[in-house]
PDB file of C-alpha atoms in Angstrom:
ATOM      1  CA  MET A   1     101.145 117.073 120.967  1.00  0.00           C
ATOM      2  CA  ARG A   2     100.321 115.829 124.433  1.00  0.00           C
ATOM      3  CA  ASP A   3     103.868 114.420 124.721  1.00  0.00           C
ATOM      4  CA  ARG A   4     105.519 117.517 123.116  1.00  0.00           C
ATOM      5  CA  ALA A   5     107.522 115.842 120.372  1.00  0.00           C
ATOM      6  CA  ASP A   6     110.891 117.463 119.601  1.00  0.00           C
ATOM      7  CA  ALA A   7     110.657 116.749 115.871  1.00  0.00           C
ATOM      8  CA  LEU A   8     108.688 114.844 113.241  1.00  0.00           C
ATOM      9  CA  PHE A   9     110.198 112.268 110.943  1.00  0.00           C
ATOM     10  CA  VAL A  10     107.857 110.451 108.587  1.00  0.00           C
ATOM     11  CA  ALA A  11     109.043 107.171 107.090  1.00  0.00           C
ATOM     12  CA  SER A  12     108.896 106.842 103.324  1.00  0.00           C
ATOM     13  CA  ASP A  13     106.047 104.552 102.401  1.00  0.00           C
ATOM     14  CA  GLY A  14     102.830 104.887 100.454  1.00  0.00           C
ATOM     15  CA  PHE A  15     100.596 105.458 103.468  1.00  0.00           C
ATOM     16  CA  PHE A  16     102.645 108.274 104.974  1.00  0.00           C
ATOM     17  CA  ASN A  17     103.673 109.842 101.654  1.00  0.00           C
ATOM     18  CA  SER A  18     100.020 110.181 100.687  1.00  0.00           C
ATOM     19  CA  ARG A  19      99.507 112.257 103.861  1.00  0.00           C
ATOM     20  CA  ARG A  20     102.546 114.558 103.567  1.00  0.00           C
ATOM     21  CA  VAL A  21     100.419 117.695 103.340  1.00  0.00           C
ATOM     22  CA  GLN A  22      98.463 116.721 106.453  1.00  0.00           C
ATOM     23  CA  PHE A  23     101.709 116.104 108.368  1.00  0.00           C
ATOM     24  CA  ALA A  24     103.127 119.421 107.131  1.00  0.00           C
ATOM     25  CA  THR A  25      99.995 121.295 108.207  1.00  0.00           C
ATOM     26  CA  LEU A  26     100.022 119.779 111.690  1.00  0.00           C
ATOM     27  CA  ALA A  27     103.785 120.219 112.119  1.00  0.00           C
ATOM     28  CA  THR A  28     103.504 123.874 111.138  1.00  0.00           C
ATOM     29  CA  ARG A  29     100.518 124.464 113.417  1.00  0.00           C
ATOM     30  CA  TYR A  30     102.365 123.021 116.418  1.00  0.00           C
ATOM     31  CA  ALA A  31     105.837 124.369 115.480  1.00  0.00           C
ATOM     32  CA  ILE A  32     107.481 120.940 115.198  1.00  0.00           C
ATOM     33  CA  PRO A  33     110.620 120.643 113.019  1.00  0.00           C
ATOM     34  CA  THR A  34     110.214 118.155 110.192  1.00  0.00           C
ATOM     35  CA  ALA A  35     112.178 116.179 107.640  1.00  0.00           C
ATOM     36  CA  ARG A  36     112.720 117.651 104.187  1.00  0.00           C
ATOM     37  CA  GLU A  37     109.896 115.760 102.499  1.00  0.00           C
ATOM     38  CA  THR A  38     107.398 117.440 104.796  1.00  0.00           C
ATOM     39  CA  VAL A  39     108.887 120.891 104.076  1.00  0.00           C
ATOM     40  CA  GLU A  40     108.404 120.286 100.358  1.00  0.00           C
ATOM     41  CA  ALA A  41     104.739 119.577 101.153  1.00  0.00           C
ATOM     42  CA  GLY A  42     104.276 122.811 103.121  1.00  0.00           C
ATOM     43  CA  GLY A  43     106.260 122.543 106.364  1.00  0.00           C
ATOM     44  CA  LEU A  44     108.247 125.593 107.458  1.00  0.00           C
ATOM     45  CA  MET A  45     111.834 124.345 107.611  1.00  0.00           C
ATOM     46  CA  SER A  46     114.029 121.316 108.142  1.00  0.00           C
ATOM     47  CA  TYR A  47     117.597 120.444 108.955  1.00  0.00           C
ATOM     48  CA  GLY A  48     118.777 116.925 108.345  1.00  0.00           C
ATOM     49  CA  THR A  49     120.716 114.546 106.191  1.00  0.00           C
ATOM     50  CA  ASP A  50     120.827 115.035 102.457  1.00  0.00           C
ATOM     51  CA  ASN A  51     119.178 111.738 101.504  1.00  0.00           C
ATOM     52  CA  LEU A  52     120.373 111.786  97.896  1.00  0.00           C
ATOM     53  CA  ASP A  53     123.970 112.299  99.041  1.00  0.00           C
ATOM     54  CA  MET A  54     123.537 109.584 101.663  1.00  0.00           C
ATOM     55  CA  PHE A  55     122.372 107.069  99.030  1.00  0.00           C
ATOM     56  CA  ARG A  56     125.337 107.971  96.793  1.00  0.00           C
ATOM     57  CA  GLN A  57     127.735 107.329  99.660  1.00  0.00           C
ATOM     58  CA  VAL A  58     126.435 103.811 100.399  1.00  0.00           C
ATOM     59  CA  GLY A  59     128.489 102.230  97.618  1.00  0.00           C
ATOM     60  CA  ILE A  60     131.590 104.188  98.500  1.00  0.00           C
ATOM     61  CA  TYR A  61     131.321 103.319 102.197  1.00  0.00           C
ATOM     62  CA  THR A  62     130.671  99.666 101.384  1.00  0.00           C
ATOM     63  CA  GLY A  63     133.813  99.490  99.261  1.00  0.00           C
ATOM     64  CA  GLN A  64     135.883 101.174 101.952  1.00  0.00           C
ATOM     65  CA  ILE A  65     134.598  98.804 104.644  1.00  0.00           C
ATOM     66  CA  LEU A  66     135.285  95.761 102.455  1.00  0.00           C
ATOM     67  CA  ARG A  67     138.860  97.047 102.048  1.00  0.00           C
ATOM     68  CA  GLY A  68     139.247  97.181 105.855  1.00  0.00           C
ATOM     69  CA  ALA A  69     138.091 100.677 106.876  1.00  0.00           C
ATOM     70  CA  LYS A  70     136.369 100.966 110.219  1.00  0.00           C
ATOM     71  CA  PRO A  71     132.825 102.395 109.947  1.00  0.00           C
ATOM     72  CA  ALA A  72     133.555 104.831 112.796  1.00  0.00           C
ATOM     73  CA  ASP A  73     136.387 106.343 110.728  1.00  0.00           C
ATOM     74  CA  LEU A  74     134.208 107.182 107.709  1.00  0.00           C
ATOM     75  CA  SER A  75     133.283 110.791 107.073  1.00  0.00           C
ATOM     76  CA  ALA A  76     129.968 112.202 108.263  1.00  0.00           C
ATOM     77  CA  THR A  77     126.917 112.516 106.077  1.00  0.00           C
ATOM     78  CA  LYS A  78     126.175 115.867 104.451  1.00  0.00           C
ATOM     79  CA  PHE A  79     123.405 117.858 106.149  1.00  0.00           C
ATOM     80  CA  GLU A  80     121.079 120.372 104.519  1.00  0.00           C
ATOM     81  CA  PHE A  81     118.920 123.221 105.753  1.00  0.00           C
ATOM     82  CA  VAL A  82     115.715 123.928 103.793  1.00  0.00           C
ATOM     83  CA  ILE A  83     113.286 126.828 104.310  1.00  0.00           C
ATOM     84  CA  ASN A  84     109.813 127.079 102.782  1.00  0.00           C
ATOM     85  CA  LEU A  85     109.143 130.806 102.265  1.00  0.00           C
ATOM     86  CA  GLN A  86     105.582 130.192 101.092  1.00  0.00           C
ATOM     87  CA  THR A  87     104.759 128.676 104.464  1.00  0.00           C
ATOM     88  CA  ALA A  88     106.606 131.448 106.321  1.00  0.00           C
ATOM     89  CA  ARG A  89     104.540 134.081 104.488  1.00  0.00           C
ATOM     90  CA  ALA A  90     101.302 132.170 105.174  1.00  0.00           C
ATOM     91  CA  LEU A  91     102.179 132.161 108.885  1.00  0.00           C
ATOM     92  CA  GLY A  92     103.035 135.866 108.829  1.00  0.00           C
ATOM     93  CA  LEU A  93     106.704 135.176 109.598  1.00  0.00           C
ATOM     94  CA  GLU A  94     109.589 137.171 108.218  1.00  0.00           C
ATOM     95  CA  VAL A  95     112.659 135.011 107.749  1.00  0.00           C
ATOM     96  CA  PRO A  96     115.813 137.040 108.480  1.00  0.00           C
ATOM     97  CA  PRO A  97     118.213 137.441 105.529  1.00  0.00           C
ATOM     98  CA  GLN A  98     121.009 135.886 107.620  1.00  0.00           C
ATOM     99  CA  LEU A  99     118.958 132.692 107.995  1.00  0.00           C
ATOM    100  CA  LEU A 100     118.088 132.626 104.296  1.00  0.00           C
ATOM    101  CA  ALA A 101     121.790 132.995 103.459  1.00  0.00           C
ATOM    102  CA  ARG A 102     122.584 129.879 105.518  1.00  0.00           C
ATOM    103  CA  ALA A 103     119.914 127.734 103.839  1.00  0.00           C
ATOM    104  CA  ASP A 104     120.974 125.134 101.316  1.00  0.00           C
ATOM    105  CA  GLU A 105     117.612 125.507  99.603  1.00  0.00           C
ATOM    106  CA  VAL A 106     114.824 128.062  99.801  1.00  0.00           C
ATOM    107  CA  ILE A 107     111.419 127.022  98.476  1.00  0.00           C
ATOM    108  CA  GLU A 108     109.741 130.078  96.984  1.00  0.00           C
TER     109      GLU A 108
END
């Protein structure tokens, strides 16, 4: 917090995954945007790449590159916006309907 981080991204490994709830609690307390995995553990909201879609695209992109496509010409990754309403309620926040309508997923 001393350095005022703009966002929190936690790498997927056993050590960090076992502390997802702790990261979510701290990120919520200090209003730091987080990656989706932290939102599922109690963070407020996230906006970032859809990891499942990204993993699906790896094979497709690899095939296209092997056939001569330039990586810079490949389409962008799909992004997703996730809101955790349980956390919003716990913080006493009301999420506007317009924001909920834009979310790809709302965790009740």
